[in-house]
Amino acid sequence: MILGALEAGGTKMVCAIGDEKGVIIDKTIIKTTSPDETMPNIINFFKDKKIDAFGICSFGPIDLNRNSATYGYITTTPKLQWANYNIVGTIQEAFNVPIGFDTDVNGAALGEATYGCTRDVLSSIYITVGTGIGVGFYHDGSLLHGMLHPEAGHIMLKRHPLDHGKSVCSYHENCFEGLASGTSIEARWKRKAYELADEKLVWEIEAYYIAHAIINYIVTLMPHRIVLGGGVMHQKQLFPLIRSNVKSMLNGYIKTPEIQDIDNYIVPASLDDNQAILGCFKLAMMELYNTNSQIK
Amino acid sequence: MILGALEAGGTKMVCAIGDEKGVIIDKTIIKTTSPDETMPNIINFFKDKKIDAFGICSFGPIDLNRNSATYGYITTTPKLQWANYNIVGTIQEAFNVPIGFDTDVNGAALGEATYGCTRDVLSSIYITVGTGIGVGFYHDGSLLHGMLHPEAGHIMLKRHPLDHGKSVCSYHENCFEGLASGTSIEARWKRKAYELADEKLVWEIEAYYIAHAIINYIVTLMPHRIVLGGGVMHQKQLFPLIRSNVKSMLNGYIKTPEIQDIDNYIVPASLDDNQAILGCFKLAMMELYNTNSQIK
């Protein structure tokens, strides 16, 4: 079986061809400019490859409601050229095969749960901390959606007492993304995350926010494991700080084997930045076999 | 079919007999004292009633892991006489029929989703604001559990600027339950909630916390409807305050038909305080037909 994967991002489109075992046969990166320029390049990559099914994971917000007139669209993104763009329809028209579709971070959660570091647990969340912050929740074969896909990067948090910076979220003064995304770090400290590796206070504040968000996800979703990915998480010094903050914030309230073994509970992404691509392969299979129960 | 329901609370045990249509045939309330005193009274009520299956919804924390040696137990409750008490086993021994088991608030969520105000939507959350705060999440026939049942009353919140009171949660200085439960209202204002009905600031602060928590649940779980129950929610003046706070805190970020129609999105419990009892009937049926997929 030949599967096509498209991880659609705001700055780049990762395209890959692979199989159901998660083996990547070919892969390319195409710059995200306008749909008119970018999409033909994508289609060209996949052309004549005999793709049986596609998985597309996209930046958003996206419309995942199959009963909606705009199902398969990128909707209200600030990247205006892509707003109200029918990304699924464009691929469908070119290839006419089944297409699975979900958010980029749900794709990453699915990739880890199928081929990566959460394939041994029933439920897991994947948090990406990069330019923005997103969260995907996988539970027993399904990805969570409701009236919309989760937007859990926008939970409201209590400020760190030493953080007097402004939120970079244009909607929320105190949301996780506004206070702790890579964009926020850069705005607060006037340098990029990777240039700040030795600044203790930067990572104390960052770990506080990530731990605070994790506490809220734990008590709400009770995942069996939490995966942290995205550019900011390349700062490996964050992991022990986050774990110790989570322990002190929980304050012994949740006593489970998972929390006791916190080094294996809060873990880095495991698939060399291919987690969403591999999730696309799985999405493609779920669509092909009609087991994609998560989109209602 | 004759179904037994037991809503086990810290102050009272509600026992009922009913059928699969949700008709309550008989009901009694037994005071919660010690297991030695209370449980024989419960068993006596159900005796000779030819119960086909039971549903039990209990205060907690409880052990819902069927592979655990303490499955069916109330575990680390501060009500010490009930700590490590095998409530399911006791009923099982007396009646030897299938028994469904879940938290009190998951029971209420299931009752509303089966017979009440959320039976027309795919997913919903039920928040009880009473002595404590609990949250149940129903999604497409299942109740959410993971490494533990949700304890989403313990999400950490940002303080209201005019609230300088202490949290009543012995674990967390800034959790929802610690800042907004009935116990917290009483500790802060030295009177019970129902004696404070005319105190504007009380309900401004309370609505702020409930709305803040709801924001976090919305972006994380994306439920199709939110039900608010429990003693504090008998203060009906809270509903418009909560809805307007939710709208202002979301600040237009989530645009769905549900949020547009917020009066039908955030609603009071609908089943005259029988929501958990009715949820027990459904739990009993799920157990009988082995469709209780939520406990893993």
PDB file of N, CA, C and O in Angstrom, chain A residues 135-178:
ATOM      1  N   VAL A 135      -2.426  21.327  21.183  1.00  0.00           N
ATOM      2  CA  VAL A 135      -2.528  20.107  21.977  1.00  0.00           C
ATOM      3  C   VAL A 135      -3.425  19.118  21.238  1.00  0.00           C
ATOM      4  O   VAL A 135      -4.512  19.476  20.791  1.00  0.00           O
ATOM      5  N   GLY A 136      -2.955  17.876  21.108  1.00  0.00           N
ATOM      6  CA  GLY A 136      -3.780  16.808  20.560  1.00  0.00           C
ATOM      7  C   GLY A 136      -4.016  15.754  21.627  1.00  0.00           C
ATOM      8  O   GLY A 136      -3.126  15.471  22.430  1.00  0.00           O
ATOM      9  N   PHE A 137      -5.206  15.177  21.644  1.00  0.00           N
ATOM     10  CA  PHE A 137      -5.555  14.167  22.648  1.00  0.00           C
ATOM     11  C   PHE A 137      -5.985  12.890  21.928  1.00  0.00           C
ATOM     12  O   PHE A 137      -6.956  12.881  21.176  1.00  0.00           O
ATOM     13  N   TYR A 138      -5.238  11.828  22.187  1.00  0.00           N
ATOM     14  CA  TYR A 138      -5.513  10.509  21.609  1.00  0.00           C
ATOM     15  C   TYR A 138      -6.060   9.610  22.705  1.00  0.00           C
ATOM     16  O   TYR A 138      -5.493   9.572  23.806  1.00  0.00           O
ATOM     17  N   HIS A 139      -7.139   8.906  22.429  1.00  0.00           N
ATOM     18  CA  HIS A 139      -7.707   8.015  23.438  1.00  0.00           C
ATOM     19  C   HIS A 139      -8.245   6.766  22.758  1.00  0.00           C
ATOM     20  O   HIS A 139      -9.210   6.825  22.014  1.00  0.00           O
ATOM     21  N   ASP A 140      -7.570   5.655  23.006  1.00  0.00           N
ATOM     22  CA  ASP A 140      -8.093   4.357  22.595  1.00  0.00           C
ATOM     23  C   ASP A 140      -8.485   4.304  21.116  1.00  0.00           C
ATOM     24  O   ASP A 140      -9.602   3.901  20.776  1.00  0.00           O
ATOM     25  N   GLY A 141      -7.601   4.749  20.253  1.00  0.00           N
ATOM     26  CA  GLY A 141      -7.850   4.660  18.817  1.00  0.00           C
ATOM     27  C   GLY A 141      -8.455   5.890  18.184  1.00  0.00           C
ATOM     28  O   GLY A 141      -8.532   5.972  16.959  1.00  0.00           O
ATOM     29  N   SER A 142      -8.908   6.823  18.997  1.00  0.00           N
ATOM     30  CA  SER A 142      -9.544   8.018  18.442  1.00  0.00           C
ATOM     31  C   SER A 142      -8.828   9.298  18.862  1.00  0.00           C
ATOM     32  O   SER A 142      -8.161   9.355  19.894  1.00  0.00           O
ATOM     33  N   LEU A 143      -9.004  10.315  18.040  1.00  0.00           N
ATOM     34  CA  LEU A 143      -8.537  11.663  18.382  1.00  0.00           C
ATOM     35  C   LEU A 143      -9.756  12.478  18.787  1.00  0.00           C
ATOM     36  O   LEU A 143     -10.806  12.388  18.142  1.00  0.00           O
ATOM     37  N   LEU A 144      -9.615  13.245  19.831  1.00  0.00           N
ATOM     38  CA  LEU A 144     -10.771  13.980  20.349  1.00  0.00           C
ATOM     39  C   LEU A 144     -11.125  15.184  19.494  1.00  0.00           C
ATOM     40  O   LEU A 144     -10.269  16.014  19.171  1.00  0.00           O
ATOM     41  N   HIS A 145     -12.409  15.232  19.122  1.00  0.00           N
ATOM     42  CA  HIS A 145     -13.007  16.450  18.592  1.00  0.00           C
ATOM     43  C   HIS A 145     -14.371  16.602  19.213  1.00  0.00           C
ATOM     44  O   HIS A 145     -14.979  15.621  19.619  1.00  0.00           O
ATOM     45  N   GLY A 146     -14.881  17.787  19.228  1.00  0.00           N
ATOM     46  CA  GLY A 146     -16.249  18.012  19.679  1.00  0.00           C
ATOM     47  C   GLY A 146     -16.887  19.016  18.753  1.00  0.00           C
ATOM     48  O   GLY A 146     -16.919  18.820  17.550  1.00  0.00           O
ATOM     49  N   MET A 147     -17.338  20.128  19.315  1.00  0.00           N
ATOM     50  CA  MET A 147     -17.966  21.140  18.452  1.00  0.00           C
ATOM     51  C   MET A 147     -16.914  21.765  17.530  1.00  0.00           C
ATOM     52  O   MET A 147     -17.250  22.405  16.539  1.00  0.00           O
ATOM     53  N   LEU A 148     -15.649  21.537  17.857  1.00  0.00           N
ATOM     54  CA  LEU A 148     -14.509  22.006  17.067  1.00  0.00           C
ATOM     55  C   LEU A 148     -13.335  21.132  17.503  1.00  0.00           C
ATOM     56  O   LEU A 148     -13.425  20.427  18.501  1.00  0.00           O
ATOM     57  N   HIS A 149     -12.235  21.161  16.743  1.00  0.00           N
ATOM     58  CA  HIS A 149     -11.031  20.496  17.260  1.00  0.00           C
ATOM     59  C   HIS A 149     -10.534  21.278  18.473  1.00  0.00           C
ATOM     60  O   HIS A 149     -10.709  22.494  18.557  1.00  0.00           O
ATOM     61  N   PRO A 150      -9.904  20.586  19.433  1.00  0.00           N
ATOM     62  CA  PRO A 150      -9.385  21.305  20.603  1.00  0.00           C
ATOM     63  C   PRO A 150      -8.458  22.458  20.215  1.00  0.00           C
ATOM     64  O   PRO A 150      -7.763  22.409  19.201  1.00  0.00           O
ATOM     65  N   GLU A 151      -8.527  23.484  21.037  1.00  0.00           N
ATOM     66  CA  GLU A 151      -7.662  24.665  20.900  1.00  0.00           C
ATOM     67  C   GLU A 151      -7.038  24.924  22.265  1.00  0.00           C
ATOM     68  O   GLU A 151      -7.043  26.053  22.773  1.00  0.00           O
ATOM     69  N   ALA A 152      -6.495  23.842  22.835  1.00  0.00           N
ATOM     70  CA  ALA A 152      -6.112  23.879  24.246  1.00  0.00           C
ATOM     71  C   ALA A 152      -4.852  24.702  24.512  1.00  0.00           C
ATOM     72  O   ALA A 152      -4.451  24.873  25.660  1.00  0.00           O
ATOM     73  N   GLY A 153      -4.232  25.225  23.461  1.00  0.00           N
ATOM     74  CA  GLY A 153      -3.186  26.228  23.665  1.00  0.00           C
ATOM     75  C   GLY A 153      -3.743  27.522  24.229  1.00  0.00           C
ATOM     76  O   GLY A 153      -2.981  28.384  24.668  1.00  0.00           O
ATOM     77  N   HIS A 154      -5.061  27.633  24.235  1.00  0.00           N
ATOM     78  CA  HIS A 154      -5.680  28.883  24.702  1.00  0.00           C
ATOM     79  C   HIS A 154      -6.319  28.757  26.080  1.00  0.00           C
ATOM     80  O   HIS A 154      -7.164  29.570  26.436  1.00  0.00           O
ATOM     81  N   ILE A 155      -5.926  27.751  26.863  1.00  0.00           N
ATOM     82  CA  ILE A 155      -6.391  27.757  28.264  1.00  0.00           C
ATOM     83  C   ILE A 155      -5.798  28.974  28.961  1.00  0.00           C
ATOM     84  O   ILE A 155      -4.681  29.405  28.679  1.00  0.00           O
ATOM     85  N   MET A 156      -6.573  29.528  29.881  1.00  0.00           N
ATOM     86  CA  MET A 156      -6.121  30.682  30.661  1.00  0.00           C
ATOM     87  C   MET A 156      -5.272  30.216  31.836  1.00  0.00           C
ATOM     88  O   MET A 156      -5.643  29.274  32.540  1.00  0.00           O
ATOM     89  N   LEU A 157      -4.146  30.869  32.046  1.00  0.00           N
ATOM     90  CA  LEU A 157      -3.238  30.478  33.127  1.00  0.00           C
ATOM     91  C   LEU A 157      -3.040  31.623  34.122  1.00  0.00           C
ATOM     92  O   LEU A 157      -3.239  32.792  33.797  1.00  0.00           O
ATOM     93  N   LYS A 158      -2.608  31.229  35.298  1.00  0.00           N
ATOM     94  CA  LYS A 158      -2.191  32.179  36.324  1.00  0.00           C
ATOM     95  C   LYS A 158      -0.770  32.634  35.978  1.00  0.00           C
ATOM     96  O   LYS A 158       0.095  31.811  35.683  1.00  0.00           O
ATOM     97  N   ARG A 159      -0.544  33.927  36.006  1.00  0.00           N
ATOM     98  CA  ARG A 159       0.772  34.471  35.661  1.00  0.00           C
ATOM     99  C   ARG A 159       1.876  34.033  36.629  1.00  0.00           C
ATOM    100  O   ARG A 159       1.653  33.958  37.828  1.00  0.00           O
ATOM    101  N   HIS A 160       3.062  33.824  36.083  1.00  0.00           N
ATOM    102  CA  HIS A 160       4.238  33.687  36.934  1.00  0.00           C
ATOM    103  C   HIS A 160       4.498  35.054  37.579  1.00  0.00           C
ATOM    104  O   HIS A 160       4.452  36.078  36.893  1.00  0.00           O
ATOM    105  N   PRO A 161       4.778  35.071  38.886  1.00  0.00           N
ATOM    106  CA  PRO A 161       4.911  36.376  39.563  1.00  0.00           C
ATOM    107  C   PRO A 161       6.028  37.256  38.991  1.00  0.00           C
ATOM    108  O   PRO A 161       5.960  38.490  39.114  1.00  0.00           O
ATOM    109  N   LEU A 162       7.012  36.664  38.352  1.00  0.00           N
ATOM    110  CA  LEU A 162       8.101  37.471  37.788  1.00  0.00           C
ATOM    111  C   LEU A 162       7.891  37.802  36.308  1.00  0.00           C
ATOM    112  O   LEU A 162       8.755  38.402  35.667  1.00  0.00           O
ATOM    113  N   ASP A 163       6.767  37.416  35.762  1.00  0.00           N
ATOM    114  CA  ASP A 163       6.507  37.681  34.348  1.00  0.00           C
ATOM    115  C   ASP A 163       5.606  38.906  34.209  1.00  0.00           C
ATOM    116  O   ASP A 163       4.415  38.854  34.517  1.00  0.00           O
ATOM    117  N   HIS A 164       6.185  39.990  33.747  1.00  0.00           N
ATOM    118  CA  HIS A 164       5.394  41.202  33.549  1.00  0.00           C
ATOM    119  C   HIS A 164       5.246  41.528  32.062  1.00  0.00           C
ATOM    120  O   HIS A 164       4.849  42.624  31.697  1.00  0.00           O
ATOM    121  N   GLY A 165       5.573  40.556  31.204  1.00  0.00           N
ATOM    122  CA  GLY A 165       5.478  40.769  29.767  1.00  0.00           C
ATOM    123  C   GLY A 165       4.039  40.761  29.275  1.00  0.00           C
ATOM    124  O   GLY A 165       3.117  40.402  30.008  1.00  0.00           O
ATOM    125  N   LYS A 166       3.863  41.163  28.029  1.00  0.00           N
ATOM    126  CA  LYS A 166       2.532  41.134  27.432  1.00  0.00           C
ATOM    127  C   LYS A 166       2.300  39.797  26.757  1.00  0.00           C
ATOM    128  O   LYS A 166       3.223  39.182  26.224  1.00  0.00           O
ATOM    129  N   SER A 167       1.055  39.351  26.744  1.00  0.00           N
ATOM    130  CA  SER A 167       0.689  38.162  25.982  1.00  0.00           C
ATOM    131  C   SER A 167       0.834  38.458  24.492  1.00  0.00           C
ATOM    132  O   SER A 167       0.492  39.550  24.034  1.00  0.00           O
ATOM    133  N   VAL A 168       1.323  37.487  23.726  1.00  0.00           N
ATOM    134  CA  VAL A 168       1.398  37.685  22.273  1.00  0.00           C
ATOM    135  C   VAL A 168       0.136  37.181  21.560  1.00  0.00           C
ATOM    136  O   VAL A 168       0.030  37.300  20.344  1.00  0.00           O
ATOM    137  N   CYS A 169      -0.805  36.609  22.322  1.00  0.00           N
ATOM    138  CA  CYS A 169      -2.076  36.196  21.697  1.00  0.00           C
ATOM    139  C   CYS A 169      -2.943  37.423  21.527  1.00  0.00           C
ATOM    140  O   CYS A 169      -3.179  38.172  22.477  1.00  0.00           O
ATOM    141  N   SER A 170      -3.436  37.628  20.310  1.00  0.00           N
ATOM    142  CA  SER A 170      -4.233  38.833  20.083  1.00  0.00           C
ATOM    143  C   SER A 170      -5.634  38.712  20.677  1.00  0.00           C
ATOM    144  O   SER A 170      -6.382  39.680  20.722  1.00  0.00           O
ATOM    145  N   TYR A 171      -6.004  37.524  21.152  1.00  0.00           N
ATOM    146  CA  TYR A 171      -7.321  37.334  21.765  1.00  0.00           C
ATOM    147  C   TYR A 171      -7.289  37.336  23.296  1.00  0.00           C
ATOM    148  O   TYR A 171      -8.244  37.746  23.922  1.00  0.00           O
ATOM    149  N   HIS A 172      -6.208  36.825  23.881  1.00  0.00           N
ATOM    150  CA  HIS A 172      -6.220  36.514  25.317  1.00  0.00           C
ATOM    151  C   HIS A 172      -4.982  37.055  26.037  1.00  0.00           C
ATOM    152  O   HIS A 172      -3.859  36.781  25.629  1.00  0.00           O
ATOM    153  N   GLU A 173      -5.216  37.752  27.134  1.00  0.00           N
ATOM    154  CA  GLU A 173      -4.116  38.326  27.913  1.00  0.00           C
ATOM    155  C   GLU A 173      -3.332  37.304  28.717  1.00  0.00           C
ATOM    156  O   GLU A 173      -2.215  37.580  29.166  1.00  0.00           O
ATOM    157  N   ASN A 174      -3.956  36.172  29.006  1.00  0.00           N
ATOM    158  CA  ASN A 174      -3.327  35.220  29.915  1.00  0.00           C
ATOM    159  C   ASN A 174      -3.434  33.786  29.442  1.00  0.00           C
ATOM    160  O   ASN A 174      -3.576  32.874  30.246  1.00  0.00           O
ATOM    161  N   CYS A 175      -3.375  33.559  28.124  1.00  0.00           N
ATOM    162  CA  CYS A 175      -3.471  32.166  27.693  1.00  0.00           C
ATOM    163  C   CYS A 175      -2.078  31.569  27.520  1.00  0.00           C
ATOM    164  O   CYS A 175      -1.076  32.272  27.403  1.00  0.00           O
ATOM    165  N   PHE A 176      -2.049  30.238  27.522  1.00  0.00           N
ATOM    166  CA  PHE A 176      -0.802  29.464  27.440  1.00  0.00           C
ATOM    167  C   PHE A 176       0.014  29.897  26.217  1.00  0.00           C
ATOM    168  O   PHE A 176       1.198  30.228  26.333  1.00  0.00           O
ATOM    169  N   GLU A 177      -0.614  29.927  25.055  1.00  0.00           N
ATOM    170  CA  GLU A 177       0.096  30.324  23.840  1.00  0.00           C
ATOM    171  C   GLU A 177       0.612  31.756  23.940  1.00  0.00           C
ATOM    172  O   GLU A 177       1.735  32.058  23.528  1.00  0.00           O
ATOM    173  N   GLY A 178      -0.215  32.626  24.498  1.00  0.00           N
ATOM    174  CA  GLY A 178       0.168  34.038  24.607  1.00  0.00           C
ATOM    175  C   GLY A 178       1.340  34.261  25.545  1.00  0.00           C
ATOM    176  O   GLY A 178       2.107  35.217  25.374  1.00  0.00           O
TER     177      GLY A 178
END
